[in-house]
């Protein structure tokens, strides 16, 4: 929508031919325009007209805009959080160029006399992490419905209510980037504008006469716009922002904080012809809710990756998918910047982003978006640390470790006193303290002396072998000052002859490695 000309008012004309049957709405959606002239809450007669130009019912059950500036709006009820779907096509036909129109949302009842509307507004902004103004209590005047410019024709005034109180989601698939209107399809008019490339209008401009589906998801003040199933714009109307000055006193976002509002379809001006059909709405009652904000980790130095984790969410699936995007903005220079002053551009997708020199002096932030099974899309944001220019030079620091295998034994192992003529099993233990810097190591015990494997008392040896010889423990990594218990067992049978004195054996404890 752009003021270019004052078109003469044209009365709405009802087509008399039978309409084409409306496409069945998707599960959960309610059709509010089905192409019929009358007979239900989805009929054309539930859509009132305001302003100049016209939006008329066609023989095929579509609505077509033409002439000057105006809108046809759904009078049955206002809507809060919704997924709104509208099929549209450029109906210019053989006429060169592309048409301009729009879907109007979240505006108050335009039938209410201006004198009965609020004279002022106030807004308590809580603040958010990102390129946003700090928390502040805002107030101002006039109220949005009293901000309709006096230069407009009187019959345009009701059609201007969405312009000053609600939002227009632009339809304009022309490929140009200058006049007559550089704001392309999917733009939140004046607050989050798209060029032809970001909109996809550069492709759709070659498809005049092709039907497209625009979906607008509104949760709280967060707007997500899709065309043919692809997200092309996301904008948070809760953030304090100013409308770019065009001399008409357009109110800022702070004056537009409506929790619900009406839906309309725009007629833009002479030569603009848009067809609309199959308008359907899904009211959202359990949208995703962020319970702990996303977290950005990293030091903010150029060339070093930042990482964004999603935080925690309610009303989402256990295996919920999260869309993480990285954006770059100018720091806000005032408490209600314009879209152009913020200059936000997307710079990356996915959990990590590596800042570069283009990010110096900018605000880098991540946005985590969630769409749950009900169809509501919500996001939360987190600013990265200030980006700092860094130049990394590789240096080394270190030390060395000499090859070490150290084995220290504790007190000698003792079985105590053997009892002759009685069966018994005796145990004796000691500790081995091990230090090894090797990649692997083995602690073993062997008996290399006479009568190997048997305790001896002079010329006499025990009949039963000493148990506990062999491998005690192995390692596949270094160890330091590790105490390893070493246990021996000696069995005595009732018939074993025992000689008075002490039985003993000198054993060899070995700590070895194949990878010093």
Short mmCIF file of C-alpha atoms in Angstrom, two decimals:
data_model
loop_
_atom_site.label_atom_id
_atom_site.label_comp_id
_atom_site.label_asym_id
_atom_site.label_seq_id
_atom_site.Cartn_x
_atom_site.Cartn_y
_atom_site.Cartn_z
CA UNK A 1 0.00 0.00 0.00
CA UNK A 2 1.30 3.43 -0.97
CA UNK A 3 -0.53 6.71 -1.49
CA UNK A 4 -0.18 7.43 -5.19
CA UNK A 5 -3.54 8.66 -6.35
CA UNK A 6 -7.06 9.37 -5.17
CA UNK A 7 -9.36 6.91 -6.93
CA UNK A 8 -13.08 7.50 -7.29
CA UNK A 9 -15.33 5.28 -5.16
CA UNK A 10 -16.89 2.40 -7.02
CA UNK A 11 -19.88 0.53 -5.58
CA UNK A 12 -19.50 -3.19 -4.82
CA UNK A 13 -21.28 -5.42 -7.34
CA UNK A 14 -22.47 -8.92 -6.51
CA UNK A 15 -21.90 -11.46 -9.24
CA UNK A 16 -24.98 -13.50 -9.96
CA UNK A 17 -23.40 -16.57 -11.53
CA UNK A 18 -22.93 -19.65 -9.38
CA UNK A 19 -19.50 -19.63 -7.72
CA UNK A 20 -16.89 -22.32 -8.03
CA UNK A 21 -16.98 -24.55 -4.94
CA UNK A 22 -14.50 -23.45 -2.31
CA UNK A 23 -11.62 -25.75 -1.51
CA UNK A 24 -12.20 -27.61 1.73
CA UNK A 25 -10.31 -25.94 4.56
CA UNK A 26 -7.40 -27.76 6.17
CA UNK A 27 -8.14 -29.60 9.45
CA UNK A 28 -8.61 -27.13 12.29
CA UNK A 29 -9.35 -24.19 9.97
CA UNK A 30 -12.66 -22.39 9.54
CA UNK A 31 -13.46 -20.86 6.16
CA UNK A 32 -14.58 -17.22 6.44
CA UNK A 33 -14.91 -16.63 2.70
CA UNK A 34 -16.10 -19.52 0.54
CA UNK A 35 -17.19 -17.71 -2.61
CA UNK A 36 -20.92 -17.73 -1.96
CA UNK A 37 -22.92 -14.50 -2.08
CA UNK A 38 -24.95 -15.20 1.07
CA UNK A 39 -26.23 -17.94 3.32
CA UNK A 40 -23.48 -18.50 5.90
CA UNK A 41 -20.83 -16.79 7.99
CA UNK A 42 -18.42 -17.57 5.16
CA UNK A 43 -20.44 -15.71 2.54
CA UNK A 44 -19.53 -12.50 0.77
CA UNK A 45 -22.29 -10.53 2.49
CA UNK A 46 -20.43 -10.92 5.79
CA UNK A 47 -17.64 -8.81 4.33
CA UNK A 48 -18.38 -5.07 4.49
CA UNK A 49 -16.71 -2.49 2.27
CA UNK A 50 -14.97 0.70 3.36
CA UNK A 51 -13.13 3.35 1.34
CA UNK A 52 -12.77 4.05 -2.35
CA UNK A 53 -12.34 1.58 -5.17
CA UNK A 54 -13.97 -1.83 -4.81
CA UNK A 55 -13.49 -5.47 -3.90
CA UNK A 56 -16.27 -7.32 -5.70
CA UNK A 57 -17.54 -10.88 -5.86
CA UNK A 58 -16.78 -12.55 -9.18
CA UNK A 59 -18.69 -15.27 -11.02
CA UNK A 60 -16.07 -17.86 -10.06
CA UNK A 61 -16.48 -17.17 -6.35
CA UNK A 62 -13.37 -15.03 -5.95
CA UNK A 63 -13.11 -11.43 -4.77
CA UNK A 64 -11.35 -8.94 -7.05
CA UNK A 65 -9.93 -5.54 -6.12
CA UNK A 66 -9.97 -2.55 -8.43
CA UNK A 67 -10.09 1.23 -8.45
CA UNK A 68 -9.03 3.44 -5.55
CA UNK A 69 -7.94 2.75 -1.99
CA UNK A 70 -10.30 0.71 0.21
CA UNK A 71 -10.89 -2.64 1.86
CA UNK A 72 -13.41 -5.39 2.28
CA UNK A 73 -13.38 -6.66 5.84
CA UNK A 74 -14.90 -9.58 7.74
CA UNK A 75 -17.54 -8.28 10.14
CA UNK A 76 -18.59 -11.42 12.01
CA UNK A 77 -15.92 -11.30 14.73
CA UNK A 78 -12.41 -10.13 15.57
CA UNK A 79 -9.63 -12.68 15.99
CA UNK A 80 -6.77 -13.04 18.46
CA UNK A 81 -3.92 -15.51 17.90
CA UNK A 82 -4.44 -17.17 14.52
CA UNK A 83 -3.09 -18.86 11.48
CA UNK A 84 -4.77 -17.01 8.61
CA UNK A 85 -4.57 -18.34 5.05
CA UNK A 86 -5.57 -16.41 1.94
CA UNK A 87 -5.17 -17.49 -1.67
CA UNK A 88 -4.30 -14.62 -4.01
CA UNK A 89 -3.29 -14.02 -7.59
CA UNK A 90 -2.35 -11.04 -9.69
CA UNK A 91 -5.38 -10.46 -11.92
CA UNK A 92 -3.88 -7.74 -14.11
CA UNK A 93 -4.07 -10.08 -17.09
CA UNK A 94 -2.48 -8.79 -20.27
CA UNK A 95 -1.84 -5.35 -18.79
CA UNK A 96 1.92 -4.89 -18.23
CA UNK A 97 3.25 -4.79 -14.68
CA UNK A 98 2.11 -6.28 -11.38
CA UNK A 99 -0.72 -5.40 -9.03
CA UNK A 100 -0.63 -4.16 -5.44
CA UNK A 101 -2.89 -5.26 -2.58
CA UNK A 102 -2.65 -6.64 0.90
CA UNK A 103 -4.10 -8.59 3.80
CA UNK A 104 -5.09 -6.37 6.73
CA UNK A 105 -5.01 -7.76 10.28
CA UNK A 106 -5.38 -6.82 13.94
CA UNK A 107 -7.34 -3.61 13.44
CA UNK A 108 -10.29 -2.34 15.53
CA UNK A 109 -13.86 -2.03 14.29
CA UNK A 110 -13.79 0.77 11.67
CA UNK A 111 -17.48 1.49 12.27
CA UNK A 112 -16.80 2.96 15.72
CA UNK A 113 -17.04 6.76 15.65
CA UNK A 114 -13.68 8.42 16.21
CA UNK A 115 -15.10 10.30 19.20
CA UNK A 116 -15.70 6.96 20.92
CA UNK A 117 -12.11 5.75 20.52
CA UNK A 118 -9.23 6.26 23.00
CA UNK A 119 -7.68 9.72 22.93
CA UNK A 120 -4.21 8.46 23.91
CA UNK A 121 -2.19 5.31 24.39
CA UNK A 122 0.38 3.84 26.80
CA UNK A 123 2.66 0.83 26.55
CA UNK A 124 4.93 -0.92 29.04
CA UNK A 125 7.84 -2.39 27.10
CA UNK A 126 9.64 -5.05 29.16
CA UNK A 127 12.77 -5.14 27.01
CA UNK A 128 14.36 -8.10 25.21
CA UNK A 129 17.82 -9.39 24.33
CA UNK A 130 18.87 -8.20 20.90
CA UNK A 131 19.03 -4.91 18.97
CA UNK A 132 16.07 -3.53 20.87
CA UNK A 133 15.49 -0.45 23.03
CA UNK A 134 15.79 -0.91 26.79
CA UNK A 135 12.70 -1.44 28.93
CA UNK A 136 10.57 1.67 29.13
CA UNK A 137 7.06 2.91 29.86
CA UNK A 138 5.78 4.67 26.72
CA UNK A 139 2.76 6.95 26.31
CA UNK A 140 1.48 9.29 23.64
CA UNK A 141 -1.41 10.85 21.76
CA UNK A 142 -3.55 10.71 19.76
CA UNK A 143 -4.99 7.22 19.96
CA UNK A 144 -4.46 5.30 16.74
CA UNK A 145 -7.98 5.76 15.35
CA UNK A 146 -7.64 9.50 15.83
CA UNK A 147 -4.45 9.52 13.74
CA UNK A 148 -6.22 9.27 10.37
CA UNK A 149 -4.77 12.09 8.24
CA UNK A 150 -7.14 14.94 7.50
CA UNK A 151 -5.84 15.14 3.91
CA UNK A 152 -7.61 11.88 3.03
CA UNK A 153 -11.07 11.86 1.44
CA UNK A 154 -13.74 11.32 4.08
CA UNK A 155 -14.86 8.03 2.57
CA UNK A 156 -11.32 6.68 2.91
CA UNK A 157 -11.25 7.17 6.68
CA UNK A 158 -12.71 3.77 7.72
CA UNK A 159 -10.36 2.00 5.31
CA UNK A 160 -7.43 3.82 6.92
CA UNK A 161 -8.09 2.26 10.36
CA UNK A 162 -5.91 -0.80 9.58
CA UNK A 163 -3.16 1.53 8.37
CA UNK A 164 -2.92 3.41 11.67
CA UNK A 165 -4.04 0.74 14.17
CA UNK A 166 -3.36 -2.67 12.66
CA UNK A 167 -0.91 -4.09 10.16
CA UNK A 168 -0.90 -4.56 6.41
CA UNK A 169 0.82 -7.65 5.08
CA UNK A 170 1.72 -6.48 1.60
CA UNK A 171 0.85 -8.22 -1.65
CA UNK A 172 3.05 -6.82 -4.41
CA UNK A 173 4.92 -9.26 -6.61
CA UNK A 174 6.44 -6.68 -8.92
CA UNK A 175 10.19 -7.17 -9.45
CA UNK A 176 11.15 -3.48 -9.33
CA UNK A 177 13.11 -2.05 -6.43
CA UNK A 178 12.03 1.58 -6.78
CA UNK A 179 8.74 3.35 -7.43
CA UNK A 180 5.86 2.77 -7.43
CA UNK A 181 6.41 0.69 -4.26
CA UNK A 182 9.61 -1.10 -3.22
CA UNK A 183 7.81 -3.03 -0.47
CA UNK A 184 7.13 -6.55 -1.77
CA UNK A 185 4.82 -9.41 -0.83
CA UNK A 186 5.15 -10.48 2.80
CA UNK A 187 6.30 -7.07 4.03
CA UNK A 188 4.76 -5.93 7.30
CA UNK A 189 4.15 -2.56 5.72
CA UNK A 190 6.57 0.06 6.99
CA UNK A 191 7.84 -2.00 9.92
CA UNK A 192 9.48 -5.06 8.31
CA UNK A 193 9.81 -4.46 4.58
CA UNK A 194 11.10 -7.00 2.06
CA UNK A 195 12.76 -6.40 -1.27
CA UNK A 196 11.95 -8.52 -4.32
CA UNK A 197 14.66 -11.07 -3.58
CA UNK A 198 13.83 -11.72 0.07
CA UNK A 199 10.14 -11.76 -0.74
CA UNK A 200 10.49 -14.14 -3.68
CA UNK A 201 8.59 -11.59 -5.77
CA UNK A 202 11.36 -11.68 -8.34
CA UNK A 203 10.19 -15.24 -9.14
CA UNK A 204 6.45 -14.76 -8.67
CA UNK A 205 6.49 -11.64 -10.89
CA UNK A 206 6.83 -13.98 -13.85
CA UNK A 207 3.75 -15.94 -12.75
CA UNK A 208 0.94 -13.42 -13.30
CA UNK A 209 -2.37 -15.26 -13.01
CA UNK A 210 -0.95 -18.05 -10.82
CA UNK A 211 -2.63 -18.64 -7.45
CA UNK A 212 -0.44 -18.38 -4.36
CA UNK A 213 -1.25 -19.06 -0.71
CA UNK A 214 -0.27 -16.50 1.90
CA UNK A 215 -0.29 -17.67 5.52
CA UNK A 216 -0.02 -15.17 8.37
CA UNK A 217 0.62 -16.59 11.83
CA UNK A 218 0.01 -14.15 14.67
CA UNK A 219 0.84 -15.08 18.26
CA UNK A 220 0.81 -12.19 20.69
CA UNK A 221 2.48 -9.51 18.59
CA UNK A 222 4.74 -11.88 16.67
CA UNK A 223 3.98 -12.15 12.94
CA UNK A 224 5.25 -14.95 10.69
CA UNK A 225 4.47 -14.72 6.98
CA UNK A 226 4.64 -17.63 4.55
CA UNK A 227 3.96 -17.74 0.83
CA UNK A 228 3.36 -21.16 -0.70
CA UNK A 229 4.63 -22.80 2.48
CA UNK A 230 7.93 -20.90 2.74
CA UNK A 231 8.62 -18.51 5.61
CA UNK A 232 9.61 -15.16 4.12
CA UNK A 233 9.22 -12.74 7.03
CA UNK A 234 9.14 -12.66 10.82
CA UNK A 235 8.48 -9.54 12.82
CA UNK A 236 7.77 -8.77 16.48
CA UNK A 237 5.28 -5.94 16.85
CA UNK A 238 5.91 -5.81 20.59
CA UNK A 239 9.28 -4.12 19.95
CA UNK A 240 9.04 -0.30 20.06
CA UNK A 241 9.42 0.92 16.48
CA UNK A 242 8.51 4.00 14.49
CA UNK A 243 6.83 4.05 11.08
CA UNK A 244 9.07 5.72 8.48
CA UNK A 245 8.07 9.35 8.14
CA UNK A 246 5.87 10.08 5.14
CA UNK A 247 4.16 13.16 6.52
CA UNK A 248 0.97 11.36 7.58
CA UNK A 249 1.59 10.90 11.30
CA UNK A 250 1.58 7.08 11.22
CA UNK A 251 1.52 5.82 14.84
CA UNK A 252 4.40 3.70 16.21
CA UNK A 253 4.05 0.08 17.24
CA UNK A 254 3.49 1.16 20.85
CA UNK A 255 0.10 2.59 19.83
CA UNK A 256 -0.95 -0.65 18.07
CA UNK A 257 -0.84 -3.24 20.83
CA UNK A 258 -4.18 -4.89 20.13
CA UNK A 259 -4.69 -8.42 21.44
CA UNK A 260 -7.27 -9.08 18.74
CA UNK A 261 -8.67 -7.42 15.65
CA UNK A 262 -10.49 -7.76 12.37
CA UNK A 263 -9.35 -9.14 9.00
CA UNK A 264 -9.56 -7.28 5.69
CA UNK A 265 -8.54 -7.50 2.04
CA UNK A 266 -7.18 -4.37 0.41
CA UNK A 267 -8.02 -2.54 -2.78
CA UNK A 268 -4.98 -0.42 -3.52
CA UNK A 269 -5.46 1.91 -6.45
CA UNK A 270 -6.16 2.42 -10.12
CA UNK A 271 -4.67 -0.34 -12.24
CA UNK A 272 -4.21 -2.71 -9.31
CA UNK A 273 -6.24 -5.89 -9.54
CA UNK A 274 -5.80 -8.73 -7.06
CA UNK A 275 -8.05 -11.81 -6.79
CA UNK A 276 -8.66 -13.30 -3.34
CA UNK A 277 -10.29 -16.64 -2.50
CA UNK A 278 -10.66 -19.33 0.20
CA UNK A 279 -9.98 -17.20 3.26
CA UNK A 280 -9.67 -19.49 6.28
CA UNK A 281 -8.63 -19.08 9.88
CA UNK A 282 -7.35 -21.37 12.60
CA UNK A 283 -7.64 -19.88 16.07
CA UNK A 284 -4.66 -20.79 18.25
CA UNK A 285 -5.06 -21.57 21.94
CA UNK A 286 -1.85 -23.41 22.86
CA UNK A 287 1.01 -21.71 21.05
CA UNK A 288 4.62 -22.48 22.02
CA UNK A 289 5.88 -20.59 25.08
CA UNK A 290 9.50 -19.84 25.91
CA UNK A 291 10.25 -20.64 29.57
CA UNK A 292 14.03 -20.08 29.55
CA UNK A 293 15.70 -17.84 27.00
CA UNK A 294 18.18 -19.07 24.39
CA UNK A 295 21.85 -18.96 25.38
CA UNK A 296 24.71 -17.69 23.22
CA UNK A 297 28.20 -18.93 24.08
CA UNK A 298 31.47 -17.61 22.68
CA UNK A 299 33.76 -14.64 23.29
CA UNK A 300 32.66 -12.48 20.34
CA UNK A 301 36.09 -12.36 18.69
CA UNK A 302 36.11 -12.36 14.90
CA UNK A 303 36.99 -15.73 13.47
CA UNK A 304 35.74 -17.63 16.50
CA UNK A 305 32.40 -19.44 16.43
CA UNK A 306 29.40 -18.39 18.49
CA UNK A 307 26.86 -21.03 19.49
CA UNK A 308 23.15 -20.56 20.20
CA UNK A 309 21.16 -23.15 22.17
CA UNK A 310 17.33 -23.00 22.13
CA UNK A 311 16.54 -22.55 25.81
CA UNK A 312 13.45 -24.35 27.12
CA UNK A 313 9.88 -24.30 25.83
CA UNK A 314 6.36 -25.32 26.81
CA UNK A 315 3.58 -26.53 24.49
CA UNK A 316 6.07 -28.27 22.19
CA UNK A 317 6.75 -31.88 21.29
CA UNK A 318 9.45 -33.93 22.99
CA UNK A 319 11.29 -34.14 19.66
CA UNK A 320 10.50 -30.52 18.73
CA UNK A 321 12.47 -29.01 15.85
CA UNK A 322 13.97 -25.56 16.43
CA UNK A 323 14.93 -23.10 13.70
CA UNK A 324 18.00 -21.08 14.70
CA UNK A 325 18.92 -18.02 12.67
CA UNK A 326 21.62 -15.38 13.12
CA UNK A 327 20.91 -11.74 12.37
CA UNK A 328 22.92 -8.54 12.24
CA UNK A 329 21.43 -5.17 13.17
CA UNK A 330 22.50 -1.66 13.96
CA UNK A 331 22.33 -0.78 17.62
CA UNK A 332 19.16 1.25 18.28
CA UNK A 333 19.95 4.94 18.19
CA UNK A 334 16.72 5.95 19.91
CA UNK A 335 13.87 4.44 21.89
CA UNK A 336 11.74 3.67 18.80
CA UNK A 337 13.92 3.07 15.72
CA UNK A 338 12.58 2.49 12.23
CA UNK A 339 13.12 -0.69 10.23
CA UNK A 340 15.71 1.13 8.10
CA UNK A 341 17.55 2.42 11.17
CA UNK A 342 17.88 -1.10 12.55
CA UNK A 343 18.93 -2.42 9.13
CA UNK A 344 18.47 -6.03 10.17
CA UNK A 345 19.77 -8.70 7.79
CA UNK A 346 20.05 -12.46 8.16
CA UNK A 347 23.68 -13.61 8.23
CA UNK A 348 23.47 -17.28 9.12
CA UNK A 349 21.42 -20.35 9.97
CA UNK A 350 22.05 -23.19 12.37
CA UNK A 351 23.43 -23.49 15.86
CA UNK A 352 26.74 -21.71 15.21
CA UNK A 353 27.93 -18.54 13.49
CA UNK A 354 31.44 -17.16 13.07
CA UNK A 355 31.52 -13.35 13.09
CA UNK A 356 33.75 -11.39 10.73
CA UNK A 357 34.84 -7.82 10.17
CA UNK A 358 31.42 -6.88 8.68
CA UNK A 359 29.93 -7.51 12.13
CA UNK A 360 32.12 -4.99 13.96
CA UNK A 361 30.04 -2.28 15.61
CA UNK A 362 26.83 -4.23 14.94
CA UNK A 363 24.52 -6.26 17.16
CA UNK A 364 24.74 -9.96 16.34
CA UNK A 365 21.85 -11.98 17.73
CA UNK A 366 20.22 -15.36 17.36
CA UNK A 367 16.52 -16.03 16.92
CA UNK A 368 15.11 -19.42 17.89
CA UNK A 369 11.74 -20.10 16.26
CA UNK A 370 9.34 -22.88 17.21
CA UNK A 371 6.22 -24.07 15.39
CA UNK A 372 4.20 -26.63 17.29
CA UNK A 373 1.61 -29.15 16.12
CA UNK A 374 -1.22 -26.63 16.53
CA UNK A 375 0.47 -24.37 13.99
CA UNK A 376 1.55 -21.38 16.08
CA UNK A 377 5.02 -19.94 15.54
CA UNK A 378 6.83 -18.18 18.39
CA UNK A 379 10.44 -17.11 18.77
CA UNK A 380 12.85 -15.92 21.41
CA UNK A 381 16.11 -14.00 20.97
CA UNK A 382 19.54 -13.62 22.52
CA UNK A 383 22.25 -11.10 21.70
CA UNK A 384 25.84 -12.26 21.26
CA UNK A 385 28.73 -10.57 23.07
CA UNK A 386 30.00 -7.40 21.40
CA UNK A 387 32.03 -8.38 18.34
CA UNK A 388 35.73 -7.60 18.72
CA UNK A 389 38.42 -7.70 16.05
CA UNK A 390 40.91 -10.45 16.80
CA UNK A 391 44.10 -11.61 15.12
CA UNK A 392 45.15 -15.07 16.18
CA UNK A 393 48.82 -16.16 16.05
CA UNK A 394 49.72 -19.71 16.92
CA UNK A 395 52.27 -20.20 19.71
CA UNK A 396 53.34 -23.18 21.79
CA UNK A 397 53.85 -23.86 25.47
CA UNK A 398 54.69 -27.18 26.99
CA UNK A 399 56.90 -29.41 29.07
CA UNK A 400 58.31 -32.91 28.91
CA UNK A 401 57.92 -36.10 30.92
CA UNK A 402 60.71 -38.59 31.23
CA UNK A 403 59.96 -42.26 30.85
CA UNK A 404 59.16 -43.53 34.34
CA UNK A 405 58.24 -46.93 35.73
CA UNK A 406 58.31 -46.89 39.52
CA UNK A 407 57.26 -49.68 41.86
CA UNK A 408 57.35 -49.45 45.66
CA UNK A 409 56.25 -52.29 47.95
CA UNK A 410 54.54 -51.98 51.28
CA UNK A 411 55.11 -54.16 54.35
CA UNK A 412 56.02 -57.82 53.60
CA UNK A 413 53.05 -60.14 53.16
CA UNK A 414 52.65 -62.63 56.06
CA UNK A 415 50.40 -65.68 56.39
CA UNK A 416 50.87 -65.82 60.16
CA UNK A 417 51.19 -69.29 61.81
CA UNK A 418 50.30 -72.50 59.95
CA UNK A 419 48.55 -75.18 62.04
CA UNK A 420 49.84 -78.72 61.38
CA UNK A 421 47.31 -81.52 60.84
CA UNK A 422 44.42 -79.16 60.10
CA UNK A 423 43.09 -78.10 56.73
CA UNK A 424 43.30 -74.36 56.18
CA UNK A 425 43.54 -71.62 53.59
CA UNK A 426 45.74 -68.70 54.56
CA UNK A 427 45.97 -65.26 52.92
CA UNK A 428 48.70 -62.64 52.94
CA UNK A 429 48.60 -59.16 51.36
CA UNK A 430 50.83 -56.23 50.61
CA UNK A 431 50.49 -53.01 48.60
CA UNK A 432 52.38 -52.07 45.47
CA UNK A 433 52.55 -48.32 44.71
CA UNK A 434 52.80 -47.79 40.96
CA UNK A 435 53.93 -44.79 38.89
CA UNK A 436 53.90 -45.31 35.12
CA UNK A 437 54.21 -42.75 32.32
CA UNK A 438 53.87 -45.45 29.68
CA UNK A 439 50.99 -45.99 27.31
CA UNK A 440 50.50 -49.43 28.80
CA UNK A 441 51.91 -51.31 31.78
CA UNK A 442 51.70 -54.69 33.51
CA UNK A 443 52.33 -55.53 37.16
CA UNK A 444 53.30 -59.20 37.69
CA UNK A 445 54.79 -61.40 40.42
CA UNK A 446 57.16 -64.32 39.73
CA UNK A 447 59.21 -66.87 41.67
CA UNK A 448 62.57 -67.37 39.93
CA UNK A 449 64.26 -69.24 42.83
CA UNK A 450 64.59 -72.94 43.79
CA UNK A 451 61.32 -74.87 44.22
CA UNK A 452 59.50 -72.19 42.20
CA UNK A 453 55.95 -71.58 43.31
CA UNK A 454 56.41 -73.16 46.79
CA UNK A 455 57.33 -71.63 50.14
CA UNK A 456 60.48 -73.17 51.68
CA UNK A 457 61.88 -73.65 55.16
CA UNK A 458 65.51 -74.52 54.70
CA UNK A 459 65.55 -77.85 52.85
CA UNK A 460 61.80 -78.34 53.27
CA UNK A 461 59.08 -77.01 50.94
CA UNK A 462 55.33 -76.83 51.37
CA UNK A 463 53.41 -79.42 49.41
CA UNK A 464 50.68 -77.01 48.23
CA UNK A 465 51.70 -74.30 45.75
CA UNK A 466 51.68 -70.60 46.55
CA UNK A 467 48.74 -68.94 44.78
CA UNK A 468 48.83 -65.29 43.55
CA UNK A 469 51.76 -65.42 41.18
CA UNK A 470 51.41 -64.08 37.62
CA UNK A 471 49.72 -60.91 36.37
CA UNK A 472 48.29 -58.71 39.10
CA UNK A 473 46.97 -55.77 37.00
CA UNK A 474 47.33 -54.15 33.58
CA UNK A 475 46.97 -50.51 32.45
CA UNK A 476 46.33 -48.88 29.05
CA UNK A 477 47.13 -45.36 30.24
CA UNK A 478 49.54 -43.64 32.62
CA UNK A 479 48.98 -43.79 36.37
CA UNK A 480 50.55 -42.04 39.32
CA UNK A 481 50.92 -43.19 42.95
CA UNK A 482 48.27 -45.85 42.50
CA UNK A 483 48.14 -48.35 45.35
CA UNK A 484 47.52 -51.85 44.05
CA UNK A 485 46.68 -54.62 46.55
CA UNK A 486 48.63 -57.85 45.98
CA UNK A 487 47.16 -60.90 47.69
CA UNK A 488 48.62 -64.42 48.07
CA UNK A 489 46.85 -67.61 49.14
CA UNK A 490 48.41 -70.73 50.74
CA UNK A 491 46.43 -73.91 51.30
CA UNK A 492 47.48 -76.49 53.96
CA UNK A 493 46.05 -80.02 53.77
CA UNK A 494 45.59 -82.21 56.92
CA UNK A 495 48.29 -84.64 55.75
CA UNK A 496 50.88 -81.99 54.84
CA UNK A 497 54.06 -82.37 56.93
CA UNK A 498 55.21 -79.04 58.37
CA UNK A 499 58.77 -78.36 59.68
CA UNK A 500 59.29 -76.15 62.68
CA UNK A 501 60.45 -72.71 61.61
CA UNK A 502 59.52 -70.09 59.02
CA UNK A 503 58.41 -70.75 55.48
CA UNK A 504 59.16 -67.93 53.04
CA UNK A 505 60.16 -67.16 49.49
CA UNK A 506 61.77 -64.15 47.84
CA UNK A 507 59.51 -63.14 44.94
CA UNK A 508 60.12 -60.75 42.06
CA UNK A 509 57.57 -57.94 41.48
CA UNK A 510 57.85 -56.61 37.92
CA UNK A 511 56.33 -53.44 36.37
CA UNK A 512 56.79 -53.68 32.60
CA UNK A 513 55.63 -51.91 29.41
CA UNK A 514 55.65 -52.34 25.66
CA UNK A 515 55.01 -48.62 25.02
CA UNK A 516 57.39 -46.54 27.11
#
